[in-house]
CSV table of C-alpha atoms and ligand atoms in Angstrom, one decimal:
chain,number,residue,atom,x,y,z
A,757,MET,CA,-2.1,46.1,-15.3
A,758,ALA,CA,-4.6,43.3,-15.4
A,759,THR,CA,-2.9,40.0,-14.5
A,760,LYS,CA,-3.0,37.6,-17.4
A,761,ILE,CA,-4.3,34.2,-16.6
A,762,LYS,CA,-2.0,31.5,-17.7
A,763,SER,CA,-3.1,28.1,-18.7
A,764,VAL,CA,-1.0,25.0,-18.3
A,765,PHE,CA,-1.5,21.3,-18.8
A,766,PHE,CA,-1.2,18.9,-15.9
A,767,CYS,CA,-0.9,15.1,-16.1
A,768,GLN,CA,-3.9,14.0,-13.9
A,769,SER,CA,-2.0,10.9,-12.9
A,770,CYS,CA,1.3,12.2,-11.6
A,771,GLY,CA,1.0,16.0,-11.7
A,772,TYR,CA,3.6,16.6,-14.5
A,773,GLU,CA,3.3,20.1,-15.7
A,774,SER,CA,3.6,21.1,-19.3
A,775,SER,CA,3.0,24.2,-21.4
A,776,LYS,CA,1.4,22.2,-24.2
A,777,TRP,CA,-0.8,19.2,-24.5
A,778,MET,CA,0.9,15.9,-24.9
A,779,GLY,CA,-0.5,12.5,-25.7
A,780,GLN,CA,1.8,10.6,-23.3
A,781,CYS,CA,3.1,11.9,-20.1
A,782,PRO,CA,6.9,11.9,-20.0
A,783,GLY,CA,6.7,11.6,-16.2
A,784,CYS,CA,4.7,8.5,-15.7
A,785,ARG,CA,4.2,7.3,-19.3
A,786,GLU,CA,0.4,7.2,-19.0
A,787,TRP,CA,-1.6,8.1,-22.1
A,788,ASN,CA,-4.3,10.8,-22.4
A,789,THR,CA,-3.9,12.2,-18.9
A,790,PHE,CA,-3.2,15.8,-19.8
A,791,VAL,CA,-5.9,18.4,-18.9
A,792,GLU,CA,-5.7,22.1,-19.3
A,793,GLU,CA,-6.0,24.1,-16.1
A,794,THR,CA,-5.7,27.8,-15.5
A,795,VAL,CA,-3.2,29.1,-12.9
A,796,LYS,CA,-2.8,32.6,-11.4
A,797,PRO,CA,0.6,33.9,-12.0
A,798,VAL,CA,2.7,34.9,-9.0
A,799,THR,CA,2.7,38.7,-8.8
A,800,LYS,CA,6.0,40.3,-9.9
A,801,SER,CA,6.5,42.3,-6.7
A,802,ALA,CA,6.5,39.2,-4.6
A,803,GLY,CA,9.2,37.7,-6.7
A,804,LYS,CA,11.3,40.8,-6.5
A,805,ALA,CA,11.2,41.1,-2.8
A,806,SER,CA,12.7,37.7,-2.2
A,807,ALA,CA,15.3,38.2,-4.9
A,808,SER,CA,16.5,41.5,-3.6
A,809,SER,CA,19.8,41.5,-1.7
A,810,GLN,CA,18.3,44.0,0.8
A,811,GLY,CA,16.6,41.3,2.8
A,812,THR,CA,13.2,42.6,3.6
A,813,GLY,CA,12.0,39.3,5.2
A,814,GLN,CA,12.0,38.5,8.8
A,815,TYR,CA,15.0,36.8,10.5
A,816,VAL,CA,14.7,33.4,12.1
A,817,LYS,CA,17.7,32.0,13.9
A,818,PRO,CA,18.9,28.6,12.6
A,819,MET,CA,19.4,26.0,15.3
A,820,THR,CA,22.0,23.5,16.1
A,821,LEU,CA,21.0,19.9,16.7
A,822,SER,CA,21.7,20.2,20.4
A,823,GLU,CA,19.4,23.2,20.7
A,824,ILE,CA,16.5,21.2,19.3
A,825,VAL,CA,14.3,19.8,22.1
A,826,MET,CA,13.2,16.2,21.6
A,827,THR,CA,9.8,15.3,22.7
A,828,ASP,CA,8.1,12.0,21.8
A,829,GLU,CA,5.3,12.4,19.3
A,830,GLU,CA,1.9,12.3,20.9
A,831,ARG,CA,0.2,9.3,19.5
A,832,ASP,CA,-3.5,8.3,19.6
A,833,ASP,CA,-4.5,4.7,19.7
A,834,THR,CA,-7.0,3.9,16.9
A,835,HIS,CA,-8.0,0.6,18.5
A,836,ILE,CA,-7.3,-1.1,15.3
A,837,GLY,CA,-4.0,-3.0,15.8
A,838,GLU,CA,-3.3,-3.5,12.1
A,839,LEU,CA,-3.7,0.2,11.4
A,840,ASN,CA,-1.6,1.2,14.4
A,841,ARG,CA,1.2,-0.9,13.1
A,842,VAL,CA,1.1,0.5,9.7
A,843,LEU,CA,1.1,4.0,11.1
A,844,GLY,CA,4.2,3.1,13.1
A,845,GLY,CA,2.5,2.7,16.5
A,846,GLY,CA,-0.6,4.9,16.5
A,847,LEU,CA,-1.8,8.1,15.0
A,848,VAL,CA,0.6,11.0,15.4
A,849,ARG,CA,-1.1,14.2,16.5
A,850,GLY,CA,-1.1,16.9,13.8
A,851,SER,CA,-0.1,14.6,11.0
A,852,LEU,CA,-1.6,14.4,7.5
A,853,ILE,CA,-2.4,10.9,6.3
A,854,LEU,CA,-3.4,10.1,2.8
A,855,VAL,CA,-5.4,6.9,2.3
A,856,GLY,CA,-5.5,5.9,-1.3
A,857,GLY,CA,-7.2,3.1,-3.1
A,858,ASP,CA,-9.6,2.1,-5.8
A,859,PRO,CA,-13.2,3.1,-5.4
A,860,GLY,CA,-15.2,0.6,-3.4
A,861,ILE,CA,-12.2,-0.9,-1.7
A,862,GLY,CA,-13.3,0.2,1.8
A,863,LYS,CA,-11.6,3.5,2.6
A,864,SER,CA,-14.7,5.2,3.9
A,865,THR,CA,-15.6,2.1,5.9
A,866,LEU,CA,-12.1,2.0,7.5
A,867,LEU,CA,-12.1,5.7,8.3
A,868,LEU,CA,-15.6,5.6,9.8
A,869,GLN,CA,-14.5,2.8,12.1
A,870,VAL,CA,-11.3,4.8,13.1
A,871,ALA,CA,-13.5,7.8,13.7
A,872,GLY,CA,-15.8,5.8,15.8
A,873,ASN,CA,-13.0,4.3,17.9
A,874,LEU,CA,-11.3,7.6,18.5
A,875,SER,CA,-14.5,9.3,19.4
A,876,SER,CA,-15.3,6.6,21.9
A,877,ASP,CA,-12.1,7.7,23.6
A,878,LYS,CA,-13.7,11.1,24.1
A,879,LYS,CA,-11.8,12.7,21.2
A,880,GLU,CA,-13.6,15.2,19.1
A,881,VAL,CA,-13.8,13.8,15.5
A,882,LEU,CA,-15.1,15.6,12.5
A,883,TYR,CA,-16.0,13.5,9.4
A,884,VAL,CA,-16.3,15.6,6.3
A,885,SER,CA,-17.9,13.9,3.4
A,886,GLY,CA,-18.1,15.4,-0.1
A,887,GLU,CA,-19.2,12.2,-1.7
A,888,GLU,CA,-22.1,10.8,0.3
A,889,SER,CA,-25.1,12.4,1.9
A,890,LEU,CA,-25.6,12.3,5.7
A,891,ARG,CA,-28.3,9.7,5.1
A,892,GLN,CA,-25.8,7.4,3.3
A,893,ILE,CA,-23.3,7.8,6.0
A,894,LYS,CA,-25.9,6.9,8.6
A,895,LEU,CA,-26.8,3.8,6.7
A,896,ARG,CA,-23.2,2.7,6.7
A,897,ALA,CA,-22.7,3.6,10.4
A,898,ASN,CA,-25.7,1.5,11.3
A,899,ARG,CA,-24.0,-1.5,9.7
A,900,ILE,CA,-20.9,-1.0,11.7
A,901,GLY,CA,-22.2,-0.3,15.2
A,902,ASN,CA,-22.8,2.4,17.7
A,903,PHE,CA,-21.0,5.7,17.8
A,904,SER,CA,-20.5,8.3,20.5
A,905,ASP,CA,-21.7,11.8,20.2
A,906,SER,CA,-18.2,13.3,20.0
A,907,LEU,CA,-18.2,12.2,16.4
A,908,LYS,CA,-19.7,14.8,14.1
A,909,PHE,CA,-20.5,14.7,10.4
A,910,LEU,CA,-20.5,17.3,7.8
A,911,CYS,CA,-21.5,17.2,4.2
A,912,GLU,CA,-19.5,19.9,2.5
A,913,THR,CA,-17.1,20.4,-0.4
A,914,ASN,CA,-16.3,24.1,0.0
A,915,LEU,CA,-12.9,24.3,1.9
A,916,SER,CA,-13.5,27.8,3.3
A,917,THR,CA,-16.7,26.6,4.9
A,918,ILE,CA,-14.9,23.5,6.2
A,919,GLU,CA,-12.1,25.7,7.6
A,920,GLU,CA,-14.6,28.0,9.4
A,921,THR,CA,-16.3,24.9,10.9
A,922,ILE,CA,-13.0,23.6,12.1
A,923,ILE,CA,-12.1,26.9,13.7
A,924,ARG,CA,-15.4,26.9,15.6
A,925,THR,CA,-15.7,23.3,16.5
A,926,LYS,CA,-12.0,22.6,17.2
A,927,PRO,CA,-11.9,18.8,16.4
A,928,GLU,CA,-8.8,16.8,17.3
A,929,ILE,CA,-9.1,14.4,14.4
A,930,MET,CA,-10.6,15.1,11.0
A,931,ILE,CA,-11.5,13.0,8.0
A,932,ILE,CA,-11.8,14.3,4.5
A,933,ASP,CA,-13.6,12.0,2.2
A,934,SER,CA,-12.4,12.6,-0.5
A,935,ILE,CA,-9.9,15.2,-1.5
A,936,GLN,CA,-11.1,15.0,-5.1
A,937,THR,CA,-14.5,16.4,-4.2
A,938,MET,CA,-13.1,19.4,-2.3
A,939,TYR,CA,-12.8,22.8,-3.9
A,940,ASN,CA,-11.2,26.1,-3.1
A,941,GLU,CA,-12.7,29.3,-4.4
A,942,SER,CA,-9.3,30.8,-5.1
A,943,VAL,CA,-8.6,28.2,-7.8
A,944,SER,CA,-10.6,28.4,-10.9
A,945,SER,CA,-10.3,24.9,-12.2
A,946,ALA,CA,-12.8,22.1,-11.4
A,947,PRO,CA,-12.8,20.0,-8.3
A,948,GLY,CA,-10.6,16.9,-8.8
A,949,SER,CA,-8.1,18.7,-11.0
A,950,VAL,CA,-4.5,18.8,-10.1
A,951,SER,CA,-4.4,22.4,-9.1
A,952,GLN,CA,-7.6,22.0,-6.9
A,953,VAL,CA,-6.3,18.9,-5.3
A,954,ARG,CA,-2.9,20.4,-4.5
A,955,GLU,CA,-4.4,23.7,-3.3
A,956,SER,CA,-6.9,21.9,-1.1
A,957,THR,CA,-4.2,19.7,0.4
A,958,SER,CA,-2.0,22.7,1.2
A,959,VAL,CA,-5.0,24.3,3.0
A,960,LEU,CA,-5.5,21.2,5.0
A,961,LEU,CA,-1.8,20.9,5.7
A,962,ARG,CA,-1.8,24.4,7.1
A,963,ILE,CA,-4.8,23.7,9.3
A,964,ALA,CA,-3.4,20.4,10.5
A,965,LYS,CA,0.0,21.9,11.5
A,966,SER,CA,-1.3,25.1,13.0
A,967,MET,CA,-4.1,23.6,15.1
A,968,ASN,CA,-2.4,20.3,15.7
A,969,ILE,CA,-5.3,18.3,14.2
A,970,SER,CA,-4.7,14.9,12.7
A,971,VAL,CA,-6.2,14.7,9.2
A,972,PHE,CA,-7.0,11.6,7.2
A,973,ILE,CA,-7.4,12.4,3.5
A,974,VAL,CA,-9.1,9.9,1.2
A,975,GLY,CA,-7.8,9.9,-2.4
A,976,HIS,CA,-9.3,7.7,-5.1
A,977,VAL,CA,-6.9,6.0,-7.4
A,978,THR,CA,-8.2,6.5,-10.9
A,979,LYS,CA,-7.0,4.5,-13.9
A,980,GLU,CA,-7.9,7.2,-16.3
A,981,GLY,CA,-10.2,10.2,-16.6
A,982,GLN,CA,-10.4,13.7,-15.3
A,983,VAL,CA,-9.7,13.2,-11.6
A,984,ALA,CA,-6.2,13.7,-10.2
A,985,GLY,CA,-4.8,10.7,-8.5
A,986,PRO,CA,-3.4,10.6,-5.0
A,987,ARG,CA,0.1,10.5,-6.4
A,988,VAL,CA,0.1,14.2,-7.0
A,989,LEU,CA,0.0,14.9,-3.3
A,990,GLU,CA,2.1,12.1,-1.9
A,991,HIS,CA,5.0,14.5,-1.3
A,992,MET,CA,2.8,17.0,0.7
A,993,VAL,CA,1.5,14.6,3.4
A,994,ASP,CA,3.3,12.9,6.2
A,995,THR,CA,2.1,9.4,5.6
A,996,VAL,CA,0.8,7.7,2.5
A,997,LEU,CA,-1.3,4.5,2.9
A,998,TYR,CA,-2.6,2.5,0.1
A,999,PHE,CA,-5.6,0.2,0.5
A,1000,GLU,CA,-5.3,-2.7,-2.0
A,1001,GLY,CA,-6.8,-6.0,-2.6
A,1002,ASP,CA,-8.9,-7.9,-5.0
A,1003,ARG,CA,-12.4,-6.6,-5.2
A,1004,HIS,CA,-13.6,-10.2,-5.4
A,1005,ALA,CA,-11.7,-11.5,-2.5
A,1006,SER,CA,-12.8,-10.4,1.0
A,1007,TYR,CA,-9.4,-9.5,2.4
A,1008,ARG,CA,-7.8,-6.1,2.0
A,1009,ILE,CA,-4.2,-5.0,2.5
A,1010,LEU,CA,-3.2,-1.6,3.9
A,1011,ARG,CA,0.3,-0.7,2.9
A,1012,ALA,CA,2.4,2.2,4.0
A,1013,VAL,CA,4.2,3.7,1.1
A,1014,LYS,CA,5.6,6.7,2.9
A,1015,ASN,CA,5.8,7.3,6.6
A,1016,ARG,CA,7.6,10.2,8.3
A,1017,PHE,CA,6.8,8.7,11.7
A,1018,GLY,CA,7.5,5.0,11.2
A,1019,SER,CA,8.8,2.4,8.8
A,1020,THR,CA,7.3,1.9,5.4
A,1021,ASN,CA,6.5,-1.4,3.8
A,1022,GLU,CA,4.6,-2.5,6.9
A,1023,ILE,CA,1.3,-4.0,6.0
A,1024,GLY,CA,-2.0,-4.4,7.8
A,1025,VAL,CA,-4.4,-7.1,6.7
A,1026,PHE,CA,-8.2,-6.7,7.0
A,1027,GLU,CA,-11.2,-8.7,6.0
A,1028,MET,CA,-14.4,-7.0,4.7
A,1029,GLN,CA,-17.3,-8.4,6.6
A,1030,GLU,CA,-21.0,-7.7,7.0
A,1031,LYS,CA,-20.2,-5.3,9.8
A,1032,GLY,CA,-17.3,-3.4,8.4
A,1033,LEU,CA,-13.6,-4.3,8.3
A,1034,ALA,CA,-12.2,-6.9,10.7
A,1035,GLU,CA,-8.6,-7.3,11.5
A,1036,VAL,CA,-6.8,-10.4,10.3
A,1037,SER,CA,-4.1,-10.8,13.0
A,1038,ASN,CA,-2.7,-14.0,11.6
A,1039,PRO,CA,-2.5,-13.5,7.8
A,1040,SER,CA,-0.5,-16.7,7.2
A,1041,GLU,CA,-3.4,-18.8,8.4
A,1042,PHE,CA,-5.7,-16.8,6.3
A,1043,MET,CA,-3.5,-17.1,3.2
A,1044,LEU,CA,-3.1,-20.9,3.5
A,1045,ASN,CA,-6.8,-21.5,3.9
A,1046,GLY,CA,-8.1,-24.1,1.4
A,1047,ARG,CA,-4.7,-25.3,0.3
A,1048,PRO,CA,-4.9,-28.5,-1.8
A,1049,GLU,CA,-3.6,-31.7,-0.4
A,1050,ASN,CA,-1.1,-33.8,-2.4
A,1051,ALA,CA,-1.3,-31.7,-5.5
A,1052,SER,CA,1.8,-31.2,-7.7
A,1053,GLY,CA,3.1,-27.7,-8.4
A,1054,SER,CA,2.3,-26.3,-4.9
A,1055,ILE,CA,4.7,-25.4,-2.1
A,1056,VAL,CA,4.5,-23.0,0.8
A,1057,THR,CA,7.1,-20.2,1.1
A,1058,CYS,CA,7.6,-17.3,3.4
A,1059,SER,CA,7.8,-13.7,2.5
A,1060,VAL,CA,8.5,-10.8,4.9
A,1061,GLU,CA,6.4,-7.7,4.7
A,1062,GLY,CA,7.9,-5.0,6.9
A,1063,THR,CA,8.6,-6.8,10.1
A,1064,ARG,CA,6.0,-9.5,9.6
A,1065,PRO,CA,6.5,-12.9,8.0
A,1066,ILE,CA,3.6,-14.2,5.9
A,1067,LEU,CA,3.4,-17.7,4.6
A,1068,ILE,CA,2.1,-18.0,1.1
A,1069,GLU,CA,1.4,-20.9,-1.2
A,1070,VAL,CA,3.1,-20.7,-4.6
A,1071,GLN,CA,1.4,-22.6,-7.3
A,1072,ALA,CA,2.7,-23.6,-10.7
A,1073,LEU,CA,1.1,-25.2,-13.6
A,1074,VAL,CA,3.4,-26.4,-16.3
A,1075,THR,CA,1.6,-27.9,-19.3
A,1076,HIS,CA,2.5,-28.8,-22.9
A,1077,THR,CA,2.1,-25.9,-25.2
A,1078,ASN,CA,-0.3,-26.2,-28.1
A,1079,PHE,CA,1.2,-23.5,-30.2
A,1080,GLY,CA,4.8,-23.0,-31.2
A,1081,PHE,CA,5.3,-20.2,-28.7
A,1082,PRO,CA,5.0,-21.1,-25.0
A,1083,ARG,CA,2.9,-18.9,-22.7
A,1084,ARG,CA,4.2,-17.7,-19.4
A,1085,GLN,CA,2.1,-16.0,-16.9
A,1086,ALA,CA,2.7,-14.8,-13.3
A,1087,ASN,CA,-0.1,-13.8,-11.0
A,1088,GLY,CA,0.9,-11.9,-7.9
A,1089,THR,CA,4.6,-11.9,-8.6
A,1090,ASP,CA,7.0,-10.3,-11.0
A,1091,PHE,CA,6.7,-11.8,-14.5
A,1092,ASN,CA,10.2,-11.1,-15.5
A,1093,ARG,CA,11.6,-12.7,-12.4
A,1094,VAL,CA,9.6,-15.9,-13.2
A,1095,ASN,CA,11.1,-15.8,-16.8
A,1096,LEU,CA,14.5,-15.5,-15.3
A,1097,LEU,CA,14.0,-18.4,-12.9
A,1098,MET,CA,12.7,-20.6,-15.7
A,1099,ALA,CA,15.9,-19.8,-17.7
A,1100,VAL,CA,17.9,-20.8,-14.6
A,1101,LEU,CA,15.9,-24.1,-14.3
A,1102,GLU,CA,16.5,-24.8,-18.0
A,1103,LYS,CA,20.2,-24.2,-18.0
A,1104,ARG,CA,21.3,-25.2,-14.5
A,1105,VAL,CA,18.8,-27.9,-13.6
A,1106,GLY,CA,18.4,-29.2,-17.1
A,1107,LEU,CA,14.6,-29.0,-17.3
A,1108,GLN,CA,13.4,-28.8,-20.9
A,1109,LEU,CA,10.8,-26.1,-20.4
A,1110,GLY,CA,10.9,-24.8,-24.0
A,1111,ASP,CA,7.8,-26.7,-25.1
A,1112,PHE,CA,5.8,-25.9,-22.0
A,1113,ASP,CA,3.4,-23.2,-20.9
A,1114,ALA,CA,3.9,-22.1,-17.3
A,1115,TYR,CA,1.5,-20.3,-15.1
A,1116,ILE,CA,2.6,-19.1,-11.7
A,1117,ASN,CA,0.2,-18.0,-9.1
A,1118,LEU,CA,0.4,-16.8,-5.5
A,1119,ALA,CA,-2.7,-18.2,-3.9
A,1120,GLY,CA,-4.9,-15.8,-2.1
A,1121,GLY,CA,-4.3,-12.9,-4.5
A,1122,MET,CA,-1.3,-11.3,-2.6
A,1123,LYS,CA,1.1,-9.3,-4.7
A,1124,ILE,CA,4.7,-9.9,-3.6
A,1125,ALA,CA,7.9,-9.4,-5.5
A,1126,GLU,CA,10.5,-10.5,-2.9
A,1127,PRO,CA,13.5,-12.5,-4.0
A,1128,SER,CA,13.0,-14.9,-1.1
A,1129,LEU,CA,10.1,-16.4,-3.0
A,1130,ASP,CA,12.5,-17.6,-5.8
A,1131,LEU,CA,13.3,-21.0,-4.3
A,1132,GLY,CA,9.6,-21.7,-3.7
A,1133,ILE,CA,8.7,-20.7,-7.3
A,1134,CYS,CA,11.5,-23.0,-8.7
A,1135,LEU,CA,10.4,-25.9,-6.6
A,1136,ALA,CA,6.7,-25.4,-7.6
A,1137,ILE,CA,7.7,-25.4,-11.3
A,1138,ILE,CA,9.8,-28.5,-10.9
A,1139,SER,CA,7.1,-30.3,-9.0
A,1140,SER,CA,4.5,-29.4,-11.6
A,1141,PHE,CA,6.8,-30.3,-14.5
A,1142,LYS,CA,7.6,-33.7,-13.0
A,1143,ASN,CA,4.1,-34.1,-11.8
A,1144,ARG,CA,5.3,-35.1,-8.3
A,1145,PRO,CA,3.6,-33.5,-5.3
A,1146,ILE,CA,5.8,-32.0,-2.6
A,1147,SER,CA,5.0,-33.0,1.0
A,1148,ASP,CA,2.5,-30.6,2.7
A,1149,ASP,CA,4.6,-29.9,5.7
A,1150,ILE,CA,7.6,-28.5,3.9
A,1151,ILE,CA,8.3,-24.8,3.4
A,1152,ALA,CA,11.2,-23.4,1.4
A,1153,PHE,CA,12.6,-19.9,1.0
A,1154,GLY,CA,15.8,-18.4,-0.5
A,1155,GLU,CA,16.9,-16.2,-3.3
A,1156,VAL,CA,18.1,-18.0,-6.5
A,1157,GLY,CA,21.0,-16.6,-8.4
A,1158,LEU,CA,21.8,-17.0,-12.1
A,1159,SER,CA,24.0,-20.0,-11.6
A,1160,GLY,CA,21.3,-21.8,-9.8
A,1161,GLU,CA,22.8,-21.1,-6.3
A,1162,VAL,CA,20.6,-20.5,-3.3
A,1163,ARG,CA,21.5,-17.3,-1.5
A,1164,ALA,CA,20.7,-16.0,2.0
A,1165,VAL,CA,17.8,-13.7,2.7
A,1166,ASN,CA,17.1,-11.4,5.7
A,1167,MET,CA,15.0,-12.1,8.7
A,1168,ALA,CA,15.3,-15.9,8.4
A,1169,GLU,CA,14.6,-16.5,12.1
A,1170,SER,CA,11.2,-14.9,12.0
A,1171,ARG,CA,10.4,-16.8,8.8
A,1172,VAL,CA,11.2,-20.2,10.4
A,1173,GLN,CA,9.4,-19.2,13.5
A,1174,GLU,CA,6.2,-18.5,11.6
A,1175,ALA,CA,6.5,-21.8,9.8
A,1176,ALA,CA,7.0,-23.6,13.1
A,1177,LYS,CA,4.0,-21.8,14.6
A,1178,LEU,CA,1.8,-23.1,11.9
A,1179,GLY,CA,3.0,-26.7,12.3
A,1180,PHE,CA,5.4,-27.1,9.4
A,1181,LYS,CA,7.9,-29.9,10.0
A,1182,THR,CA,10.7,-29.2,7.5
A,1183,CYS,CA,12.2,-25.9,6.4
A,1184,ILE,CA,14.5,-25.7,3.4
A,1185,VAL,CA,16.7,-22.7,3.8
A,1186,PRO,CA,19.9,-21.3,2.1
A,1187,LYS,CA,23.0,-23.2,3.2
A,1188,ALA,CA,24.6,-20.0,4.6
A,1189,LEU,CA,21.9,-19.8,7.2
A,1190,GLU,CA,21.7,-23.4,8.2
A,1191,SER,CA,24.0,-23.6,11.2
A,1192,LYS,CA,22.6,-20.4,12.8
A,1193,LEU,CA,19.0,-21.6,12.4
A,1194,LYS,CA,19.8,-25.1,13.6
A,1195,ASN,CA,21.0,-23.7,16.8
A,1196,SER,CA,17.9,-21.6,17.4
A,1197,PHE,CA,15.2,-24.1,16.4
A,1198,LYS,CA,14.9,-27.5,17.8
A,1199,ASN,CA,11.2,-28.3,17.0
A,1200,ILE,CA,11.5,-28.0,13.2
A,1201,GLU,CA,13.9,-29.7,10.9
A,1202,ILE,CA,16.2,-27.3,9.1
A,1203,ILE,CA,17.8,-28.3,5.8
A,1204,GLY,CA,20.3,-26.0,4.2
A,1205,VAL,CA,20.7,-26.2,0.4
A,1206,SER,CA,23.3,-24.5,-1.7
A,1207,SER,CA,21.7,-24.9,-5.1
A,1208,VAL,CA,18.3,-25.5,-6.7
A,1209,VAL,CA,19.5,-29.0,-7.6
A,1210,ASP,CA,20.1,-29.8,-4.0
A,1211,ALA,CA,16.7,-28.6,-3.0
A,1212,MET,CA,15.1,-30.6,-5.8
A,1213,LYS,CA,16.8,-33.8,-4.5
A,1214,ILE,CA,15.3,-33.2,-1.1
A,1215,VAL,CA,11.8,-32.7,-2.1
B,534,TYD,P1,-16.4,1.9,0.9
B,534,TYD,O1,-15.9,2.1,2.3
B,534,TYD,O2,-17.6,2.7,0.6
B,534,TYD,O3,-15.4,2.1,-0.2
B,534,TYD,P2,-14.6,3.4,-0.7
B,534,TYD,O4,-14.8,4.5,0.3
B,534,TYD,O5,-13.1,2.9,-0.7
B,534,TYD,O6,-15.0,3.7,-2.0
B,534,TYD,O7,-16.8,0.4,0.8
B,534,TYD,C1,-17.7,0.0,0.0
B,534,TYD,C2,-17.8,-1.6,-0.1
B,534,TYD,O8,-17.7,-2.2,1.1
B,534,TYD,C3,-19.2,-1.8,-0.7
B,534,TYD,O9,-19.0,-2.7,-1.8
B,534,TYD,C4,-19.9,-2.5,0.4
B,534,TYD,C5,-18.8,-3.1,1.3
B,534,TYD,N1,-19.2,-3.1,2.7
B,534,TYD,C6,-19.2,-4.4,3.3
B,534,TYD,O10,-19.1,-5.4,2.7
B,534,TYD,N2,-19.5,-4.4,4.7
B,534,TYD,C7,-19.7,-3.3,5.4
B,534,TYD,O11,-20.0,-3.4,6.6
B,534,TYD,C8,-19.7,-2.0,4.7
B,534,TYD,C9,-19.9,-0.7,5.5
B,534,TYD,C10,-19.4,-2.0,3.4
B,535,MG,MG1,-15.9,6.2,0.0
């Protein structure tokens, strides 16, 4: 009997599968993302064998925890400290790492640098590009620096050719740029479709695990269109890194969204320069660059990303509204949270914000939605509303509750330490943390506040 080819519709954004076309994806609520793809049905006999009670498969003995031998993962140093940190202390041998991000953000640049660094440690690295010609890669490489000969390049999109090349050349590290250009002959749909991307990833997964090769996979994030996004393969890989940042700003943030070999929500900060990406090892300094002096509506606060504190300037602009309906806007932080804080200020502090537009901005273009920013946001709004600048050497952090109380946040010591390091003199902290912090820090003044009103009186 001829096998009937089935066709299904896949959401190109999240991989949701449906038997009919839909305008909006029930999975991720994106519009117009369904594309028809053909899939080969599983043969009946294969299904039967596993379902039969006879047990035709091979027996593998399950193990107890004490039988499992623990060995430390073998990690390679990428010589990029920020990347090592995000990976959880280096690149784990045989792991699959997805690097996602908008086109043009610098994924190829970063991975070429990683490839260069690893190859200068005498590791065999294979860089497979399906997007750029060898000439284009050379142009980029010339900008970045010199590379050793253990780094090899391949311009190829056919996975079986790539697999054959891997088997012959036996690289230790491999880079696939990008997964959306790869195709597998056994799948009939076009490169970049959900089935192709999934199938190609599972081939790479098999290669990585069986030959103990570390594989970096580049995945473009696409807003719309016919290319499957990296989200459809997040569950297949060991580590998911997203490269984000404003195209117009020079810095880039590498964020771990999933990591089987380390903690998530670690970030690495980079700056795009003439000669590739440079590490920014002190992001606070970078973020506070160009801070206005003596301006109202500005205060520095401290957020923690992973294990690292980052100081950020919160700016607020509160102006009289020209229309009946006040405008509220939040750049870089949660809009609803800002609305909530403004309601708290109105009710608990007594600010009449009803006739005022309010714009909140995290300077530097960082995107943070951490509650410890609340106190800073409140103070910035108050400062702009009253048009009274807050002293430049004050920093404030703490979560604000609905009754206007200031609540404790985690990792307070490292936040204060970061502030002290950058020369701040006064630190406004939640009351609950005051005594503990006062004992550990002598060179910076610690002021505990129990409510927003208290904090307002101090600044
Ligand atoms: P690229 O790595 O090609 O982005 P992606 O692979 O994520 O699509 O980065 C492209 C951008 O980076 C491009 O706009 C040029 C810029 N760039 C620099 O500013 N300096 C450099 O040294 C390099 C190599 C690129
Ligand atoms: Mg690229």
